[in-house]
mmCIF file with all atom_site columns, C-alpha atoms in Angstrom:
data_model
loop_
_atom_site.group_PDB
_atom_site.id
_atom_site.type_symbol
_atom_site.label_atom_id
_atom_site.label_alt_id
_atom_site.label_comp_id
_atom_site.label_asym_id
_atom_site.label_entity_id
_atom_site.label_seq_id
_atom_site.pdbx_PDB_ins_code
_atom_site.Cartn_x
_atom_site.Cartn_y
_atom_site.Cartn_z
_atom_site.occupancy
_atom_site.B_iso_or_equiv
_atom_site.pdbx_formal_charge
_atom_site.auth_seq_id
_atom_site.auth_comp_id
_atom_site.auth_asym_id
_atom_site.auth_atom_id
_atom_site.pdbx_PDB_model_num
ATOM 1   C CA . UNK A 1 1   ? -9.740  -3.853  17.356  1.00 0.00 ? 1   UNK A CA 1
ATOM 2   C CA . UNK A 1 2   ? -8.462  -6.345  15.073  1.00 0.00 ? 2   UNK A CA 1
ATOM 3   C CA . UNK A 1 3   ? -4.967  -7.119  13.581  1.00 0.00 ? 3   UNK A CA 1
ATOM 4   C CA . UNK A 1 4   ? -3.769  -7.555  10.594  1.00 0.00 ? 4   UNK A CA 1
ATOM 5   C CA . UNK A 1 5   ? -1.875  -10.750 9.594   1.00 0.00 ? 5   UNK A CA 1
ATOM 6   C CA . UNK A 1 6   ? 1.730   -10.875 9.988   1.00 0.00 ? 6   UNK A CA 1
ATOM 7   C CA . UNK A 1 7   ? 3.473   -12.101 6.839   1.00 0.00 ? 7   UNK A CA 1
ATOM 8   C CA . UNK A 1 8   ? 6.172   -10.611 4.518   1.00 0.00 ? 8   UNK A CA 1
ATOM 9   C CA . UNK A 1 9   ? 5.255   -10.350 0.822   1.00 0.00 ? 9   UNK A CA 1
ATOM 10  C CA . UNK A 1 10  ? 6.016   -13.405 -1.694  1.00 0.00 ? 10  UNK A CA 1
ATOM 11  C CA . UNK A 1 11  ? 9.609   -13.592 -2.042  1.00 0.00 ? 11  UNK A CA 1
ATOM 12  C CA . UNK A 1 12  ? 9.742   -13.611 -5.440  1.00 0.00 ? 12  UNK A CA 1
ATOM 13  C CA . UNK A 1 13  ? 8.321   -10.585 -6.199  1.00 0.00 ? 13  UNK A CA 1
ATOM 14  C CA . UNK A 1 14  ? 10.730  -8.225  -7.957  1.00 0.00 ? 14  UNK A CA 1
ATOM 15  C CA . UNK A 1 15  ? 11.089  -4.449  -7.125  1.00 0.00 ? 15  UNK A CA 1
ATOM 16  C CA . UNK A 1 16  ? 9.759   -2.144  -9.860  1.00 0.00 ? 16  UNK A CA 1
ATOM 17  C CA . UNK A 1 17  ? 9.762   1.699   -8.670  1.00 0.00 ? 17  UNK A CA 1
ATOM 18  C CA . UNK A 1 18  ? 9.931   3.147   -5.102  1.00 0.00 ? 18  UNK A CA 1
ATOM 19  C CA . UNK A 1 19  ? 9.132   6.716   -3.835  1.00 0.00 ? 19  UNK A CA 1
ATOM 20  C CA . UNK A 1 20  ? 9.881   8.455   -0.542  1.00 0.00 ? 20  UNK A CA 1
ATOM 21  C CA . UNK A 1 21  ? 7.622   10.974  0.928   1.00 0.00 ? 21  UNK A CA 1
ATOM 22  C CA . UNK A 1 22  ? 8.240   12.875  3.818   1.00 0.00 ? 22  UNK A CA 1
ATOM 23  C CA . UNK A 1 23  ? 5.070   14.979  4.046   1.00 0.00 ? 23  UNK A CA 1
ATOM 24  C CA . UNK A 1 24  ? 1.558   14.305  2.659   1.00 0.00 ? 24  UNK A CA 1
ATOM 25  C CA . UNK A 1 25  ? 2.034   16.758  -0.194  1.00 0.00 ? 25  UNK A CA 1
ATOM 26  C CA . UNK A 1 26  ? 3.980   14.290  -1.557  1.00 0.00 ? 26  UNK A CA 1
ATOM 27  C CA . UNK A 1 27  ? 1.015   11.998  -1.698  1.00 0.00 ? 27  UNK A CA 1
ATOM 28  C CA . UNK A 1 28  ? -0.322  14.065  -5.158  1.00 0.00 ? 28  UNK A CA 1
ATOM 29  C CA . UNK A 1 29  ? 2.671   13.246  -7.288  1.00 0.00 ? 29  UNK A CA 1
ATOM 30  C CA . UNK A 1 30  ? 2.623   9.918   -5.394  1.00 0.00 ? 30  UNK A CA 1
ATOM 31  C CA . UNK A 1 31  ? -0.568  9.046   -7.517  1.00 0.00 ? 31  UNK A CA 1
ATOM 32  C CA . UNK A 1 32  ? 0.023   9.604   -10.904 1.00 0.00 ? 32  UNK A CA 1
ATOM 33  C CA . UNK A 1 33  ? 4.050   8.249   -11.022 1.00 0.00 ? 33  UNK A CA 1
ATOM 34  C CA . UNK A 1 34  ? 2.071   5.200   -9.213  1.00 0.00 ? 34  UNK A CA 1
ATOM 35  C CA . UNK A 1 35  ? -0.530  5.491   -12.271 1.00 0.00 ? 35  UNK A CA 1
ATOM 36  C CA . UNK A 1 36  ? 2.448   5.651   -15.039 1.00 0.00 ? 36  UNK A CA 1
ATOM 37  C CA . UNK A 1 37  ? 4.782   2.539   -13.398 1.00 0.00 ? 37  UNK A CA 1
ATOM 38  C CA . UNK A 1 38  ? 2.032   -0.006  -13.343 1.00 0.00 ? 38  UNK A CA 1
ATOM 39  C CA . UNK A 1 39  ? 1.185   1.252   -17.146 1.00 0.00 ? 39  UNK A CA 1
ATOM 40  C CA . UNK A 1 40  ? 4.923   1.180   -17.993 1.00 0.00 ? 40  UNK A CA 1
ATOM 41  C CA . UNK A 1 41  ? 5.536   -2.617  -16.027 1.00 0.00 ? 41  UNK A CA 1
ATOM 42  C CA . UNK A 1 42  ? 2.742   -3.849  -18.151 1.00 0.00 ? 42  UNK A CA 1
ATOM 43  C CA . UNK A 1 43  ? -0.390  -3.828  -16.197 1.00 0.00 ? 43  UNK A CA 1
ATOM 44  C CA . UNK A 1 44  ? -2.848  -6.212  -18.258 1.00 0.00 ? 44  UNK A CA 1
ATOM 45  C CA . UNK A 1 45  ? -6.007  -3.644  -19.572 1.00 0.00 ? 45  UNK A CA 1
ATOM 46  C CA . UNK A 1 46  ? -8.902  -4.850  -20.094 1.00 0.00 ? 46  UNK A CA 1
ATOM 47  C CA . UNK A 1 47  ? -12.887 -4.666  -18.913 1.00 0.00 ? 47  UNK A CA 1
ATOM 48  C CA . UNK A 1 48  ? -12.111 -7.005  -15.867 1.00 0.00 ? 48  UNK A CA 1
ATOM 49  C CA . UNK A 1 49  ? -9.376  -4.966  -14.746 1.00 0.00 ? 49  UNK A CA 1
ATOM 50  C CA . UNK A 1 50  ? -9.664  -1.417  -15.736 1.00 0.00 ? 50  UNK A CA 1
ATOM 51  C CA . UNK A 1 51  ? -10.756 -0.613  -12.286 1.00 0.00 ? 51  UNK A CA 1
ATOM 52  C CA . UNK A 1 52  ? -6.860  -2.328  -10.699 1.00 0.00 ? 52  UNK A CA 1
ATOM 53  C CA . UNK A 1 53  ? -5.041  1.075   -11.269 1.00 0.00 ? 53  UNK A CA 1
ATOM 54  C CA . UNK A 1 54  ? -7.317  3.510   -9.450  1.00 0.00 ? 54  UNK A CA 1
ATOM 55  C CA . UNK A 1 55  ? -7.663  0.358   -6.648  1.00 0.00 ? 55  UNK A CA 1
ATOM 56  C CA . UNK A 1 56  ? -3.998  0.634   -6.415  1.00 0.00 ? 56  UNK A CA 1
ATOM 57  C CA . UNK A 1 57  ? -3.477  3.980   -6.348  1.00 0.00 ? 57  UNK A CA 1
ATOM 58  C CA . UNK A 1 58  ? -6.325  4.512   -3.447  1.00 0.00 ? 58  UNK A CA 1
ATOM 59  C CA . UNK A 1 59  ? -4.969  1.565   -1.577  1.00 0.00 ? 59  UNK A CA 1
ATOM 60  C CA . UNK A 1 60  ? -1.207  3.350   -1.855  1.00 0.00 ? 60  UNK A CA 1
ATOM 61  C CA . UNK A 1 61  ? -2.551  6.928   -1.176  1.00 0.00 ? 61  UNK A CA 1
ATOM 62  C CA . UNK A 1 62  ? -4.679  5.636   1.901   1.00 0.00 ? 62  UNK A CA 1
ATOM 63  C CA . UNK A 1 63  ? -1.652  3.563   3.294   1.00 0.00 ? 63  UNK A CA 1
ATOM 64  C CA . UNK A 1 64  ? 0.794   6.169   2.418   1.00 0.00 ? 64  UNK A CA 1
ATOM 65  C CA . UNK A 1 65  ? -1.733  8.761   4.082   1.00 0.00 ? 65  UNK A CA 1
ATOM 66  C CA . UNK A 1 66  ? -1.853  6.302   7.579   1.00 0.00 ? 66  UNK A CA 1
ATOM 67  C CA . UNK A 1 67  ? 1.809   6.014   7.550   1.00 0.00 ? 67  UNK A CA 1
ATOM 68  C CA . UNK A 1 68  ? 2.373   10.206  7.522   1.00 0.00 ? 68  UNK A CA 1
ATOM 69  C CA . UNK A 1 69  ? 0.238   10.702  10.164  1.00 0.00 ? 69  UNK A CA 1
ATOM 70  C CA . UNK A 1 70  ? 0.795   7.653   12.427  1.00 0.00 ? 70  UNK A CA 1
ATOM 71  C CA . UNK A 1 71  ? 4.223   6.294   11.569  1.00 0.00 ? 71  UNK A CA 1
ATOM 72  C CA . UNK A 1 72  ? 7.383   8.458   11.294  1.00 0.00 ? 72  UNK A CA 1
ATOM 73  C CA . UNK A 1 73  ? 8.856   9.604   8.769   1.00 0.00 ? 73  UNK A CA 1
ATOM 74  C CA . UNK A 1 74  ? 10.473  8.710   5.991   1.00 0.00 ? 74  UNK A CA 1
ATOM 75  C CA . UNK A 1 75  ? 7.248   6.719   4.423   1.00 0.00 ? 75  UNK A CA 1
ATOM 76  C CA . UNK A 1 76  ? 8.761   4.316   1.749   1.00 0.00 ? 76  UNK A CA 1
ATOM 77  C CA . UNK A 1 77  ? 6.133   3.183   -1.034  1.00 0.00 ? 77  UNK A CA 1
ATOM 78  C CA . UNK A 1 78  ? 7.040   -0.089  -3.003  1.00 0.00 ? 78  UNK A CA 1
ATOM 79  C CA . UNK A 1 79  ? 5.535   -1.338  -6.209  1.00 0.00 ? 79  UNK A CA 1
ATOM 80  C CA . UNK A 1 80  ? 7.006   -4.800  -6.815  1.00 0.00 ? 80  UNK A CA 1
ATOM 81  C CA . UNK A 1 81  ? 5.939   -7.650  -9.268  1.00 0.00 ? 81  UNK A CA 1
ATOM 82  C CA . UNK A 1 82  ? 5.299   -11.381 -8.946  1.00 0.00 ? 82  UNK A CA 1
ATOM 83  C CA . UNK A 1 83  ? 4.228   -13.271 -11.836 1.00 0.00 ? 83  UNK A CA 1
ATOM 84  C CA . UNK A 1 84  ? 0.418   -12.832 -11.497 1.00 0.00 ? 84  UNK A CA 1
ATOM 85  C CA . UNK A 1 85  ? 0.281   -9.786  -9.009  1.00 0.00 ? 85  UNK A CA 1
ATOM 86  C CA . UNK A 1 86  ? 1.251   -6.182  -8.299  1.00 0.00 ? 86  UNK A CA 1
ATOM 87  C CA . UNK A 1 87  ? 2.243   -5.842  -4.814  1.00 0.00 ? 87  UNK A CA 1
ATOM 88  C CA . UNK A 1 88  ? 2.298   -2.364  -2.913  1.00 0.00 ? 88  UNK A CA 1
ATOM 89  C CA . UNK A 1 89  ? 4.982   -2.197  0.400   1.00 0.00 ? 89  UNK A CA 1
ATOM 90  C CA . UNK A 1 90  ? 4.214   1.037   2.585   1.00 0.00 ? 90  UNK A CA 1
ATOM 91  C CA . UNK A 1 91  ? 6.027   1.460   5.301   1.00 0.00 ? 91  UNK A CA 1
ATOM 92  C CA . UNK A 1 92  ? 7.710   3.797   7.973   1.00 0.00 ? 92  UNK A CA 1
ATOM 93  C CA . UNK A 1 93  ? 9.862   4.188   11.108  1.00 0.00 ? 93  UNK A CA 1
ATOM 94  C CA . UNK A 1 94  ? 7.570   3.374   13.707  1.00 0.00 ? 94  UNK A CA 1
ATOM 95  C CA . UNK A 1 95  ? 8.333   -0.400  15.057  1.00 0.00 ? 95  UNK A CA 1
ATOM 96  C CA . UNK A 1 96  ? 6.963   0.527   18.155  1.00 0.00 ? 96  UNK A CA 1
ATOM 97  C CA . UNK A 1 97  ? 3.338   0.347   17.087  1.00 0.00 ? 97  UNK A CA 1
ATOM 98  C CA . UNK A 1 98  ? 1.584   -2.918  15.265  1.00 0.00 ? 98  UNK A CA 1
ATOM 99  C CA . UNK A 1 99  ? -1.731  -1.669  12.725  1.00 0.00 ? 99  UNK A CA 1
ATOM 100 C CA . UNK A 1 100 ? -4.476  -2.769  13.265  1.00 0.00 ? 100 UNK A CA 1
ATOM 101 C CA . UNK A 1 101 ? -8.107  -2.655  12.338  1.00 0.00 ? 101 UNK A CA 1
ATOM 102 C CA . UNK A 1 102 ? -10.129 0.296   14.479  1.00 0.00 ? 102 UNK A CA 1
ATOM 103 C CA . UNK A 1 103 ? -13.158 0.149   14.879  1.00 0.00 ? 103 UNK A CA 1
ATOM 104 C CA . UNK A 1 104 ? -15.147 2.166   13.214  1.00 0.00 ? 104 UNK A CA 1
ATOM 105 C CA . UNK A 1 105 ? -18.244 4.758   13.690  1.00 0.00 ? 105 UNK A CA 1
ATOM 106 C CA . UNK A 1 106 ? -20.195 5.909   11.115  1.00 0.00 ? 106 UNK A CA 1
ATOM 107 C CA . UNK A 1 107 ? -19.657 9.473   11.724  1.00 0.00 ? 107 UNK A CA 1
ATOM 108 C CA . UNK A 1 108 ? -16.195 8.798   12.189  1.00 0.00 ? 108 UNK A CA 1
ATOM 109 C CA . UNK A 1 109 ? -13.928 10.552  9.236   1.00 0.00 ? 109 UNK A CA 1
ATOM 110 C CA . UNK A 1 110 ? -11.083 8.459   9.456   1.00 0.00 ? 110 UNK A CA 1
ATOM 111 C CA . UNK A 1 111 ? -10.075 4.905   10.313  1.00 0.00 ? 111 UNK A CA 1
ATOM 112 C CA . UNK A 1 112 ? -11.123 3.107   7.282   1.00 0.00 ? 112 UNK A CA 1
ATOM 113 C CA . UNK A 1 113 ? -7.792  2.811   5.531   1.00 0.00 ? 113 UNK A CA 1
ATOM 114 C CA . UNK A 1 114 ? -6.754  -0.691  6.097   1.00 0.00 ? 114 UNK A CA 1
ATOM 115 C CA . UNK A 1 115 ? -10.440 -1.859  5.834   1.00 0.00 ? 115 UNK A CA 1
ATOM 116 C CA . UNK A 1 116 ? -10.072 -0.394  2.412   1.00 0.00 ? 116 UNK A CA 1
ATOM 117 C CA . UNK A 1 117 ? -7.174  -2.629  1.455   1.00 0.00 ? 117 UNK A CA 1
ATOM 118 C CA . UNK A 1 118 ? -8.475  -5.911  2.759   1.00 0.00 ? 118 UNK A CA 1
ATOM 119 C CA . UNK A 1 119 ? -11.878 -5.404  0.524   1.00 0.00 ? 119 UNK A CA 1
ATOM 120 C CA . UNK A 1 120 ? -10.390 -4.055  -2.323  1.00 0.00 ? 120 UNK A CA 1
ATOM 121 C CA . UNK A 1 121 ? -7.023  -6.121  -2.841  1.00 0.00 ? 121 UNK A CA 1
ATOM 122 C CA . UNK A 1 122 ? -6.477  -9.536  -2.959  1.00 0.00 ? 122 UNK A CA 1
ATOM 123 C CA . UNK A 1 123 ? -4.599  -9.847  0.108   1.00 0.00 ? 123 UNK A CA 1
ATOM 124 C CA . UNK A 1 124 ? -3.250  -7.209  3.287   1.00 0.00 ? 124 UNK A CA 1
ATOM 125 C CA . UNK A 1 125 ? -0.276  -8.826  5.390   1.00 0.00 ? 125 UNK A CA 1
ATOM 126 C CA . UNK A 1 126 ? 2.468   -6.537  7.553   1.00 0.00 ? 126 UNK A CA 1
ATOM 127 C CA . UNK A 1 127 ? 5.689   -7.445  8.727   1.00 0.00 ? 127 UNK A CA 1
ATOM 128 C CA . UNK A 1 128 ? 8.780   -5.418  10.227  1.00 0.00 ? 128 UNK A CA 1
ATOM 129 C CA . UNK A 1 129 ? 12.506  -5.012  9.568   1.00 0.00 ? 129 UNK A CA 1
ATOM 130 C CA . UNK A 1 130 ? 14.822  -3.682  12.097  1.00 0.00 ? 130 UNK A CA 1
ATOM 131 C CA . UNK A 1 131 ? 14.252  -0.434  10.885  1.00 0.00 ? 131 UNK A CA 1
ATOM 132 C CA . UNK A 1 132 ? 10.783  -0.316  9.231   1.00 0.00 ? 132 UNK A CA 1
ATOM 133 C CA . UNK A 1 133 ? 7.116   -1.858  9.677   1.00 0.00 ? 133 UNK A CA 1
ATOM 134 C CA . UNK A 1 134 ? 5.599   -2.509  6.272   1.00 0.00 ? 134 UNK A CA 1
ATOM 135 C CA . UNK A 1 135 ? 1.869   -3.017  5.017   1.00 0.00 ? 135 UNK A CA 1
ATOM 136 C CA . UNK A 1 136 ? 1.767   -4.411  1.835   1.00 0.00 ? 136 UNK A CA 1
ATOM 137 C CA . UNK A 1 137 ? -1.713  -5.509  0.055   1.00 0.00 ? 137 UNK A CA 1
ATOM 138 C CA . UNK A 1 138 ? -1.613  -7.268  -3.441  1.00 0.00 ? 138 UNK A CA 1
ATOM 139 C CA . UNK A 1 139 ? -3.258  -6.570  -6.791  1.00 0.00 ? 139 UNK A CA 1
ATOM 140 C CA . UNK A 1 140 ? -4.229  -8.839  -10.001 1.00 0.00 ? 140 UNK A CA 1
ATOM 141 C CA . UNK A 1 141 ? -1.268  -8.035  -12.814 1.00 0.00 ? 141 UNK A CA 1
#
């Protein structure tokens, strides 16, 4: 199994929106404010990145989904802003675990969450606070 790297996110990037689930019905309206914010904070359209939204939305809903049933609860989402990114912050109440990558079987129906992030985003770090751990992957603005 392999980790991920241990690094908070760029600390210039601004907070935009936050949301606070505590179960994983949360995770439907969890998508489309997600979808609305990056609209509404200016996420550059366009045929090169018309596909960024959905990738952050799955990225968000598959970290948000590991953190409900691994972490405990509250599961925090961030979107925050740098100059040239969108940055995503999931995190939870578990500092007793560290995430890493499992590995995978192909039968397997789970597991493929943070392998999802790394391919799809431009880069997955983690980091903990004293009272949360935090995933955060990063997205073209």
């Amino acid at each position: 199994m392999g980790q991920l790297r241990t690094s908070p996110p760029p600390p210039q990037a601004t907070e935009l929106e936050q949301w606070v689930l505590d179960t994983a019905e949360g995770l439907r309206g969890l998508r489309a404010s997600l979808r609305e914010a990056l609209t509404r904070h200016g996420l550059v359209q366009g045929e090169d990145l018309d596909e960024v939204p959905h990738l952050v939305v799955l990225v968000a809903t598959e970290l948000a989904t590991n953190a409900l049933r691994h972490g405990r609860p509250p599961t925090i989402v961030t979107l925050l802003a740098a100059d040239d990114c969108f940055l995503l912050d999931v995190a939870d109440h578990d500092l007793g675990t560290v995430p890493g990558l499992g590995d995978i079987h192909p039968l397997d129906s789970g597991g493929r969450g943070l392998m999802l992030a790394e391919s799809v985003s431009l880069a997955v770090g983690w980091y903990a606070t004293d009272e949360t751990k935090n995933i955060w992957a990063s997205f073209p603005r």
